[in-house]
PDB file of N, CA and C in Angstrom:
ATOM      1  N   MET A   1     -32.480 -17.429 -79.801  1.00  0.00           N
ATOM      2  CA  MET A   1     -31.985 -16.866 -78.605  1.00  0.00           C
ATOM      3  C   MET A   1     -31.005 -15.732 -78.856  1.00  0.00           C
ATOM      4  N   ALA A   2     -30.295 -14.585 -78.779  1.00  0.00           N
ATOM      5  CA  ALA A   2     -29.967 -13.649 -79.090  1.00  0.00           C
ATOM      6  C   ALA A   2     -28.397 -13.802 -78.809  1.00  0.00           C
ATOM      7  N   ALA A   3     -27.627 -13.823 -78.930  1.00  0.00           N
ATOM      8  CA  ALA A   3     -26.219 -13.729 -78.530  1.00  0.00           C
ATOM      9  C   ALA A   3     -25.547 -12.705 -77.623  1.00  0.00           C
ATOM     10  N   VAL A   4     -24.957 -13.867 -76.110  1.00  0.00           N
ATOM     11  CA  VAL A   4     -24.046 -12.801 -75.402  1.00  0.00           C
ATOM     12  C   VAL A   4     -23.230 -12.140 -75.712  1.00  0.00           C
ATOM     13  N   PRO A   5     -23.207 -10.977 -75.710  1.00  0.00           N
ATOM     14  CA  PRO A   5     -22.245 -10.033 -76.031  1.00  0.00           C
ATOM     15  C   PRO A   5     -20.693 -10.036 -75.167  1.00  0.00           C
ATOM     16  N   ALA A   6     -19.371  -9.580 -76.199  1.00  0.00           N
ATOM     17  CA  ALA A   6     -19.064 -10.237 -75.358  1.00  0.00           C
ATOM     18  C   ALA A   6     -18.700  -9.414 -74.542  1.00  0.00           C
ATOM     19  N   PHE A   7     -17.552  -9.808 -73.579  1.00  0.00           N
ATOM     20  CA  PHE A   7     -16.933  -8.922 -72.137  1.00  0.00           C
ATOM     21  C   PHE A   7     -15.509  -8.426 -72.502  1.00  0.00           C
ATOM     22  N   ASP A   8     -15.328  -7.066 -73.613  1.00  0.00           N
ATOM     23  CA  ASP A   8     -14.196  -7.229 -73.822  1.00  0.00           C
ATOM     24  C   ASP A   8     -13.348  -6.052 -73.572  1.00  0.00           C
ATOM     25  N   ALA A   9     -12.306  -5.455 -73.953  1.00  0.00           N
ATOM     26  CA  ALA A   9     -11.265  -4.033 -73.530  1.00  0.00           C
ATOM     27  C   ALA A   9     -12.535  -3.190 -74.376  1.00  0.00           C
ATOM     28  N   GLU A  10     -13.185  -3.152 -74.886  1.00  0.00           N
ATOM     29  CA  GLU A  10     -14.294  -2.202 -75.017  1.00  0.00           C
ATOM     30  C   GLU A  10     -15.185  -2.278 -74.013  1.00  0.00           C
ATOM     31  N   THR A  11     -16.107  -2.854 -73.443  1.00  0.00           N
ATOM     32  CA  THR A  11     -16.729  -2.719 -73.131  1.00  0.00           C
ATOM     33  C   THR A  11     -16.485  -2.192 -71.305  1.00  0.00           C
ATOM     34  N   ILE A  12     -15.193  -3.245 -71.230  1.00  0.00           N
ATOM     35  CA  ILE A  12     -14.020  -2.401 -69.773  1.00  0.00           C
ATOM     36  C   ILE A  12     -14.075  -0.838 -69.872  1.00  0.00           C
ATOM     37  N   ALA A  13     -13.837  -0.544 -71.001  1.00  0.00           N
ATOM     38  CA  ALA A  13     -13.428   1.188 -71.481  1.00  0.00           C
ATOM     39  C   ALA A  13     -14.603   1.891 -71.409  1.00  0.00           C
ATOM     40  N   ARG A  14     -15.391   1.508 -72.149  1.00  0.00           N
ATOM     41  CA  ARG A  14     -16.681   2.204 -72.176  1.00  0.00           C
ATOM     42  C   ARG A  14     -16.947   2.097 -70.295  1.00  0.00           C
ATOM     43  N   HIS A  15     -16.644   1.975 -70.075  1.00  0.00           N
ATOM     44  CA  HIS A  15     -18.142   1.540 -68.170  1.00  0.00           C
ATOM     45  C   HIS A  15     -16.802   1.289 -67.303  1.00  0.00           C
ATOM     46  N   ALA A  16     -16.010   1.356 -67.255  1.00  0.00           N
ATOM     47  CA  ALA A  16     -14.592   1.265 -65.906  1.00  0.00           C
ATOM     48  C   ALA A  16     -14.837   3.492 -65.669  1.00  0.00           C
ATOM     49  N   GLU A  17     -14.624   3.940 -65.938  1.00  0.00           N
ATOM     50  CA  GLU A  17     -14.472   5.171 -65.773  1.00  0.00           C
ATOM     51  C   GLU A  17     -15.646   5.601 -65.096  1.00  0.00           C
ATOM     52  N   ALA A  18     -16.917   5.374 -65.164  1.00  0.00           N
ATOM     53  CA  ALA A  18     -18.346   6.035 -64.946  1.00  0.00           C
ATOM     54  C   ALA A  18     -17.926   5.059 -63.414  1.00  0.00           C
ATOM     55  N   VAL A  19     -17.617   3.403 -63.625  1.00  0.00           N
ATOM     56  CA  VAL A  19     -17.944   3.305 -62.599  1.00  0.00           C
ATOM     57  C   VAL A  19     -16.913   4.018 -61.146  1.00  0.00           C
ATOM     58  N   ARG A  20     -15.728   3.843 -61.587  1.00  0.00           N
ATOM     59  CA  ARG A  20     -14.350   4.546 -60.870  1.00  0.00           C
ATOM     60  C   ARG A  20     -15.129   5.906 -60.218  1.00  0.00           C
ATOM     61  N   ARG A  21     -15.891   6.769 -61.345  1.00  0.00           N
ATOM     62  CA  ARG A  21     -16.592   8.187 -60.907  1.00  0.00           C
ATOM     63  C   ARG A  21     -17.343   8.344 -59.307  1.00  0.00           C
ATOM     64  N   LEU A  22     -18.051   6.401 -60.116  1.00  0.00           N
ATOM     65  CA  LEU A  22     -18.969   6.562 -58.752  1.00  0.00           C
ATOM     66  C   LEU A  22     -18.141   5.717 -57.545  1.00  0.00           C
ATOM     67  N   ALA A  23     -17.865   5.321 -57.024  1.00  0.00           N
ATOM     68  CA  ALA A  23     -16.375   4.183 -56.169  1.00  0.00           C
ATOM     69  C   ALA A  23     -16.094   5.353 -55.466  1.00  0.00           C
ATOM     70  N   HIS A  24     -15.805   6.292 -56.454  1.00  0.00           N
ATOM     71  CA  HIS A  24     -14.898   7.219 -55.797  1.00  0.00           C
ATOM     72  C   HIS A  24     -15.727   8.898 -54.827  1.00  0.00           C
ATOM     73  N   ARG A  25     -16.483   8.946 -55.131  1.00  0.00           N
ATOM     74  CA  ARG A  25     -17.694   9.498 -54.529  1.00  0.00           C
ATOM     75  C   ARG A  25     -18.329   9.099 -53.751  1.00  0.00           C
ATOM     76  N   LEU A  26     -18.489   7.369 -53.623  1.00  0.00           N
ATOM     77  CA  LEU A  26     -18.915   6.497 -51.808  1.00  0.00           C
ATOM     78  C   LEU A  26     -17.882   6.198 -51.189  1.00  0.00           C
ATOM     79  N   VAL A  27     -16.455   6.269 -51.966  1.00  0.00           N
ATOM     80  CA  VAL A  27     -15.505   5.856 -50.956  1.00  0.00           C
ATOM     81  C   VAL A  27     -14.601   7.043 -50.359  1.00  0.00           C
ATOM     82  N   TRP A  28     -14.366   8.110 -51.629  1.00  0.00           N
ATOM     83  CA  TRP A  28     -13.495   9.587 -50.644  1.00  0.00           C
ATOM     84  C   TRP A  28     -12.181   9.007 -51.424  1.00  0.00           C
ATOM     85  N   ASN A  29     -12.175   8.036 -51.627  1.00  0.00           N
ATOM     86  CA  ASN A  29     -10.631   7.747 -51.576  1.00  0.00           C
ATOM     87  C   ASN A  29      -9.660   7.314 -53.168  1.00  0.00           C
ATOM     88  N   GLN A  30      -8.932   8.021 -54.027  1.00  0.00           N
ATOM     89  CA  GLN A  30      -8.939   7.270 -54.895  1.00  0.00           C
ATOM     90  C   GLN A  30      -8.192   6.123 -55.450  1.00  0.00           C
ATOM     91  N   ASP A  31      -7.405   5.500 -54.395  1.00  0.00           N
ATOM     92  CA  ASP A  31      -7.189   4.233 -54.016  1.00  0.00           C
ATOM     93  C   ASP A  31      -8.145   2.859 -54.008  1.00  0.00           C
ATOM     94  N   ARG A  32      -9.345   3.830 -53.511  1.00  0.00           N
ATOM     95  CA  ARG A  32      -9.758   2.810 -53.039  1.00  0.00           C
ATOM     96  C   ARG A  32     -11.433   2.497 -53.606  1.00  0.00           C
ATOM     97  N   ALA A  33     -11.542   3.724 -54.499  1.00  0.00           N
ATOM     98  CA  ALA A  33     -12.180   3.749 -55.362  1.00  0.00           C
ATOM     99  C   ALA A  33     -12.421   2.879 -56.934  1.00  0.00           C
ATOM    100  N   GLU A  34     -10.039   3.478 -57.332  1.00  0.00           N
ATOM    101  CA  GLU A  34     -10.181   2.034 -58.075  1.00  0.00           C
ATOM    102  C   GLU A  34     -10.063   0.260 -57.758  1.00  0.00           C
ATOM    103  N   ASP A  35      -9.905  -0.150 -56.134  1.00  0.00           N
ATOM    104  CA  ASP A  35     -10.276  -1.171 -56.045  1.00  0.00           C
ATOM    105  C   ASP A  35     -11.520  -1.619 -56.477  1.00  0.00           C
ATOM    106  N   VAL A  36     -12.201  -1.254 -55.759  1.00  0.00           N
ATOM    107  CA  VAL A  36     -13.695  -0.971 -56.358  1.00  0.00           C
ATOM    108  C   VAL A  36     -14.100  -1.422 -58.037  1.00  0.00           C
ATOM    109  N   ALA A  37     -14.449  -0.131 -57.969  1.00  0.00           N
ATOM    110  CA  ALA A  37     -14.155  -0.268 -59.531  1.00  0.00           C
ATOM    111  C   ALA A  37     -13.817  -2.022 -59.816  1.00  0.00           C
ATOM    112  N   GLN A  38     -12.094  -1.758 -59.915  1.00  0.00           N
ATOM    113  CA  GLN A  38     -11.730  -3.441 -60.240  1.00  0.00           C
ATOM    114  C   GLN A  38     -12.338  -4.149 -60.229  1.00  0.00           C
ATOM    115  N   ASP A  39     -12.870  -4.722 -58.967  1.00  0.00           N
ATOM    116  CA  ASP A  39     -13.283  -5.641 -57.814  1.00  0.00           C
ATOM    117  C   ASP A  39     -15.010  -5.795 -58.767  1.00  0.00           C
ATOM    118  N   ALA A  40     -15.477  -4.217 -58.615  1.00  0.00           N
ATOM    119  CA  ALA A  40     -17.548  -4.485 -60.215  1.00  0.00           C
ATOM    120  C   ALA A  40     -16.491  -5.385 -60.966  1.00  0.00           C
ATOM    121  N   LEU A  41     -15.712  -5.210 -61.391  1.00  0.00           N
ATOM    122  CA  LEU A  41     -15.999  -5.627 -63.538  1.00  0.00           C
ATOM    123  C   LEU A  41     -15.033  -6.871 -63.191  1.00  0.00           C
ATOM    124  N   ALA A  42     -14.239  -7.171 -62.540  1.00  0.00           N
ATOM    125  CA  ALA A  42     -13.957  -8.416 -62.102  1.00  0.00           C
ATOM    126  C   ALA A  42     -15.320  -9.485 -62.140  1.00  0.00           C
ATOM    127  N   GLU A  43     -15.650  -8.768 -61.461  1.00  0.00           N
ATOM    128  CA  GLU A  43     -16.948  -9.780 -60.480  1.00  0.00           C
ATOM    129  C   GLU A  43     -17.838  -9.618 -61.599  1.00  0.00           C
ATOM    130  N   ALA A  44     -18.199  -8.786 -62.724  1.00  0.00           N
ATOM    131  CA  ALA A  44     -19.601  -8.572 -63.761  1.00  0.00           C
ATOM    132  C   ALA A  44     -18.826  -9.923 -64.416  1.00  0.00           C
ATOM    133  N   PHE A  45     -17.604  -9.609 -64.684  1.00  0.00           N
ATOM    134  CA  PHE A  45     -16.502 -10.660 -65.649  1.00  0.00           C
ATOM    135  C   PHE A  45     -17.013 -11.608 -65.236  1.00  0.00           C
ATOM    136  N   ALA A  46     -16.927 -12.849 -63.906  1.00  0.00           N
ATOM    137  CA  ALA A  46     -17.005 -13.786 -63.767  1.00  0.00           C
ATOM    138  C   ALA A  46     -18.554 -14.531 -63.864  1.00  0.00           C
ATOM    139  N   LYS A  47     -19.361 -13.298 -63.592  1.00  0.00           N
ATOM    140  CA  LYS A  47     -20.826 -13.776 -63.893  1.00  0.00           C
ATOM    141  C   LYS A  47     -20.751 -13.172 -65.172  1.00  0.00           C
ATOM    142  N   TRP A  48     -20.680 -12.844 -66.311  1.00  0.00           N
ATOM    143  CA  TRP A  48     -20.927 -12.346 -67.706  1.00  0.00           C
ATOM    144  C   TRP A  48     -21.971 -12.866 -68.235  1.00  0.00           C
ATOM    145  N   ASP A  49     -21.898 -13.964 -67.675  1.00  0.00           N
ATOM    146  CA  ASP A  49     -23.434 -14.568 -69.058  1.00  0.00           C
ATOM    147  C   ASP A  49     -24.425 -14.273 -68.464  1.00  0.00           C
ATOM    148  N   ALA A  50     -24.473 -14.690 -67.046  1.00  0.00           N
ATOM    149  CA  ALA A  50     -25.865 -14.009 -66.272  1.00  0.00           C
ATOM    150  C   ALA A  50     -26.193 -12.919 -66.521  1.00  0.00           C
ATOM    151  N   VAL A  51     -24.988 -11.562 -66.221  1.00  0.00           N
ATOM    152  CA  VAL A  51     -24.796 -10.388 -65.974  1.00  0.00           C
ATOM    153  C   VAL A  51     -25.496  -9.956 -67.404  1.00  0.00           C
ATOM    154  N   SER A  52     -25.100  -9.998 -68.369  1.00  0.00           N
ATOM    155  CA  SER A  52     -25.416  -9.354 -70.354  1.00  0.00           C
ATOM    156  C   SER A  52     -26.331  -9.897 -70.384  1.00  0.00           C
ATOM    157  N   HIS A  53     -27.074 -11.179 -69.431  1.00  0.00           N
ATOM    158  CA  HIS A  53     -29.110 -10.483 -70.286  1.00  0.00           C
ATOM    159  C   HIS A  53     -29.757 -10.148 -69.221  1.00  0.00           C
ATOM    160  N   HIS A  54     -29.507  -9.770 -68.656  1.00  0.00           N
ATOM    161  CA  HIS A  54     -29.879  -8.249 -67.549  1.00  0.00           C
ATOM    162  C   HIS A  54     -30.066  -7.124 -68.443  1.00  0.00           C
ATOM    163  N   ASP A  55     -31.165  -6.377 -69.270  1.00  0.00           N
ATOM    164  CA  ASP A  55     -32.099  -5.625 -69.290  1.00  0.00           C
ATOM    165  C   ASP A  55     -30.481  -3.973 -69.639  1.00  0.00           C
ATOM    166  N   CYS A  56     -30.379  -4.111 -68.211  1.00  0.00           N
ATOM    167  CA  CYS A  56     -28.835  -2.657 -67.940  1.00  0.00           C
ATOM    168  C   CYS A  56     -27.882  -3.482 -67.305  1.00  0.00           C
ATOM    169  N   PRO A  57     -27.384  -4.156 -68.072  1.00  0.00           N
ATOM    170  CA  PRO A  57     -25.569  -5.160 -67.133  1.00  0.00           C
ATOM    171  C   PRO A  57     -24.590  -3.286 -66.320  1.00  0.00           C
ATOM    172  N   GLU A  58     -25.201  -2.940 -67.179  1.00  0.00           N
ATOM    173  CA  GLU A  58     -24.069  -1.666 -66.666  1.00  0.00           C
ATOM    174  C   GLU A  58     -24.270  -1.013 -65.416  1.00  0.00           C
ATOM    175  N   ALA A  59     -26.150  -1.256 -65.199  1.00  0.00           N
ATOM    176  CA  ALA A  59     -26.640  -0.653 -63.675  1.00  0.00           C
ATOM    177  C   ALA A  59     -26.723  -2.075 -62.595  1.00  0.00           C
ATOM    178  N   TRP A  60     -26.311  -3.492 -62.992  1.00  0.00           N
ATOM    179  CA  TRP A  60     -26.023  -4.363 -62.741  1.00  0.00           C
ATOM    180  C   TRP A  60     -24.366  -4.116 -61.651  1.00  0.00           C
ATOM    181  N   VAL A  61     -23.604  -4.224 -63.759  1.00  0.00           N
ATOM    182  CA  VAL A  61     -22.314  -3.303 -62.077  1.00  0.00           C
ATOM    183  C   VAL A  61     -22.137  -2.649 -61.255  1.00  0.00           C
ATOM    184  N   TRP A  62     -22.551  -0.988 -61.425  1.00  0.00           N
ATOM    185  CA  TRP A  62     -23.168  -0.215 -60.285  1.00  0.00           C
ATOM    186  C   TRP A  62     -23.730  -0.596 -59.337  1.00  0.00           C
ATOM    187  N   VAL A  63     -24.130  -1.395 -59.509  1.00  0.00           N
ATOM    188  CA  VAL A  63     -25.057  -1.679 -57.993  1.00  0.00           C
ATOM    189  C   VAL A  63     -23.662  -2.485 -56.798  1.00  0.00           C
ATOM    190  N   VAL A  64     -23.058  -3.697 -57.172  1.00  0.00           N
ATOM    191  CA  VAL A  64     -22.105  -4.215 -56.702  1.00  0.00           C
ATOM    192  C   VAL A  64     -20.903  -3.574 -56.594  1.00  0.00           C
ATOM    193  N   ALA A  65     -20.463  -1.989 -57.164  1.00  0.00           N
ATOM    194  CA  ALA A  65     -19.576  -1.678 -57.304  1.00  0.00           C
ATOM    195  C   ALA A  65     -20.600  -0.736 -55.620  1.00  0.00           C
ATOM    196  N   ARG A  66     -21.774  -0.449 -55.539  1.00  0.00           N
ATOM    197  CA  ARG A  66     -22.109   0.218 -54.262  1.00  0.00           C
ATOM    198  C   ARG A  66     -21.857  -0.417 -53.368  1.00  0.00           C
ATOM    199  N   ARG A  67     -22.075  -1.534 -53.246  1.00  0.00           N
ATOM    200  CA  ARG A  67     -22.184  -2.613 -51.906  1.00  0.00           C
ATOM    201  C   ARG A  67     -21.109  -3.221 -52.161  1.00  0.00           C
ATOM    202  N   MET A  68     -19.839  -2.713 -52.751  1.00  0.00           N
ATOM    203  CA  MET A  68     -18.487  -3.460 -52.519  1.00  0.00           C
ATOM    204  C   MET A  68     -17.879  -2.145 -51.415  1.00  0.00           C
ATOM    205  N   ALA A  69     -18.068  -0.888 -52.452  1.00  0.00           N
ATOM    206  CA  ALA A  69     -17.997   0.045 -51.360  1.00  0.00           C
ATOM    207  C   ALA A  69     -18.434   0.314 -49.495  1.00  0.00           C
ATOM    208  N   SER A  70     -19.755  -0.303 -49.951  1.00  0.00           N
ATOM    209  CA  SER A  70     -20.528  -0.106 -48.297  1.00  0.00           C
ATOM    210  C   SER A  70     -19.849  -0.641 -47.193  1.00  0.00           C
ATOM    211  N   ARG A  71     -19.073  -1.967 -48.054  1.00  0.00           N
ATOM    212  CA  ARG A  71     -18.611  -3.086 -47.301  1.00  0.00           C
ATOM    213  C   ARG A  71     -17.252  -2.885 -47.166  1.00  0.00           C
ATOM    214  N   ARG A  72     -16.462  -1.780 -47.391  1.00  0.00           N
ATOM    215  CA  ARG A  72     -15.106  -1.662 -47.683  1.00  0.00           C
ATOM    216  C   ARG A  72     -15.443  -0.352 -46.696  1.00  0.00           C
ATOM    217  N   GLN A  73     -15.994   0.334 -47.116  1.00  0.00           N
ATOM    218  CA  GLN A  73     -16.647   1.339 -45.943  1.00  0.00           C
ATOM    219  C   GLN A  73     -16.559   0.965 -44.144  1.00  0.00           C
ATOM    220  N   HIS A  74     -17.138  -0.148 -43.998  1.00  0.00           N
ATOM    221  CA  HIS A  74     -18.054  -0.319 -42.929  1.00  0.00           C
ATOM    222  C   HIS A  74     -16.430  -1.048 -42.062  1.00  0.00           C
ATOM    223  N   ARG A  75     -15.943  -1.985 -43.173  1.00  0.00           N
ATOM    224  CA  ARG A  75     -14.675  -3.160 -42.582  1.00  0.00           C
ATOM    225  C   ARG A  75     -13.570  -1.722 -42.320  1.00  0.00           C
ATOM    226  N   ASP A  76     -13.622  -0.609 -43.253  1.00  0.00           N
ATOM    227  CA  ASP A  76     -12.758  -0.158 -42.382  1.00  0.00           C
ATOM    228  C   ASP A  76     -12.219   0.647 -41.008  1.00  0.00           C
ATOM    229  N   ARG A  77     -14.409   0.873 -41.168  1.00  0.00           N
ATOM    230  CA  ARG A  77     -14.130   1.362 -40.062  1.00  0.00           C
ATOM    231  C   ARG A  77     -14.636   0.573 -38.760  1.00  0.00           C
ATOM    232  N   ASP A  78     -14.444  -1.029 -38.679  1.00  0.00           N
ATOM    233  CA  ASP A  78     -14.508  -1.747 -37.349  1.00  0.00           C
ATOM    234  C   ASP A  78     -13.168  -1.595 -37.222  1.00  0.00           C
ATOM    235  N   ARG A  79     -12.333  -2.469 -38.544  1.00  0.00           N
ATOM    236  CA  ARG A  79     -10.754  -2.066 -38.139  1.00  0.00           C
ATOM    237  C   ARG A  79     -10.180  -0.515 -37.253  1.00  0.00           C
ATOM    238  N   GLU A  80     -10.663   0.442 -37.548  1.00  0.00           N
ATOM    239  CA  GLU A  80      -9.835   1.873 -37.184  1.00  0.00           C
ATOM    240  C   GLU A  80     -10.754   1.728 -35.612  1.00  0.00           C
ATOM    241  N   MET A  81     -12.455   1.406 -35.242  1.00  0.00           N
ATOM    242  CA  MET A  81     -12.657   1.434 -33.798  1.00  0.00           C
ATOM    243  C   MET A  81     -12.074   0.257 -33.118  1.00  0.00           C
ATOM    244  N   ARG A  82     -11.529  -1.120 -33.895  1.00  0.00           N
ATOM    245  CA  ARG A  82     -11.095  -2.463 -33.296  1.00  0.00           C
ATOM    246  C   ARG A  82      -9.115  -1.584 -32.505  1.00  0.00           C
ATOM    247  N   GLN A  83      -9.107  -1.021 -33.459  1.00  0.00           N
ATOM    248  CA  GLN A  83      -7.424  -0.174 -33.608  1.00  0.00           C
ATOM    249  C   GLN A  83      -8.008   0.621 -31.842  1.00  0.00           C
ATOM    250  N   ARG A  84      -8.605   1.272 -32.354  1.00  0.00           N
ATOM    251  CA  ARG A  84      -9.131   2.269 -30.962  1.00  0.00           C
ATOM    252  C   ARG A  84      -9.098   2.060 -29.209  1.00  0.00           C
ATOM    253  N   LEU A  85      -9.666   0.829 -30.324  1.00  0.00           N
ATOM    254  CA  LEU A  85      -9.919   0.103 -28.245  1.00  0.00           C
ATOM    255  C   LEU A  85      -8.561  -0.497 -27.699  1.00  0.00           C
ATOM    256  N   VAL A  86      -7.713  -1.339 -28.049  1.00  0.00           N
ATOM    257  CA  VAL A  86      -6.854  -1.992 -28.419  1.00  0.00           C
ATOM    258  C   VAL A  86      -5.203  -0.896 -27.789  1.00  0.00           C
ATOM    259  N   VAL A  87      -5.352   0.346 -29.298  1.00  0.00           N
ATOM    260  CA  VAL A  87      -4.109   1.728 -28.553  1.00  0.00           C
ATOM    261  C   VAL A  87      -4.598   2.107 -27.914  1.00  0.00           C
ATOM    262  N   GLY A  88      -5.701   2.713 -27.789  1.00  0.00           N
ATOM    263  CA  GLY A  88      -6.440   4.736 -27.096  1.00  0.00           C
ATOM    264  C   GLY A  88      -6.501   5.015 -28.119  1.00  0.00           C
ATOM    265  N   PRO A  89      -7.489   6.352 -27.553  1.00  0.00           N
ATOM    266  CA  PRO A  89      -7.488   6.844 -29.101  1.00  0.00           C
ATOM    267  C   PRO A  89      -5.905   7.956 -29.188  1.00  0.00           C
ATOM    268  N   ASP A  90      -5.769   8.737 -30.629  1.00  0.00           N
ATOM    269  CA  ASP A  90      -4.580   9.781 -30.688  1.00  0.00           C
ATOM    270  C   ASP A  90      -4.605  10.411 -29.465  1.00  0.00           C
TER     271      ASP A  90
END
C-alpha cells in the first residue's frame, strides 16, 4: 500500500491560493473568501487520511470550498431577510 502524502506547509501553499480564488468567485468578498478557503483546508487536514487516497485530493477540497461558500451565502441571505422582517426595509 502506498504511503499517504503529508499534509504540510508545501501542500497548503500549493493549493491555498487556488482555493481562495475559487471562494472569491463564489462569494465576491475577500474576507469571506479567506474564511471559506481556511475552513475548506482545515476540513481537508482533519480528514486527510481519507482525502489523500482520492485520485485528486485537490478536487475534494474545491468541492468542500464550493459547498461552504454556498452555505455561507444562504446563511447570510437568510440572516438579512430575518433582519428586514424585524427592522423593516431601509
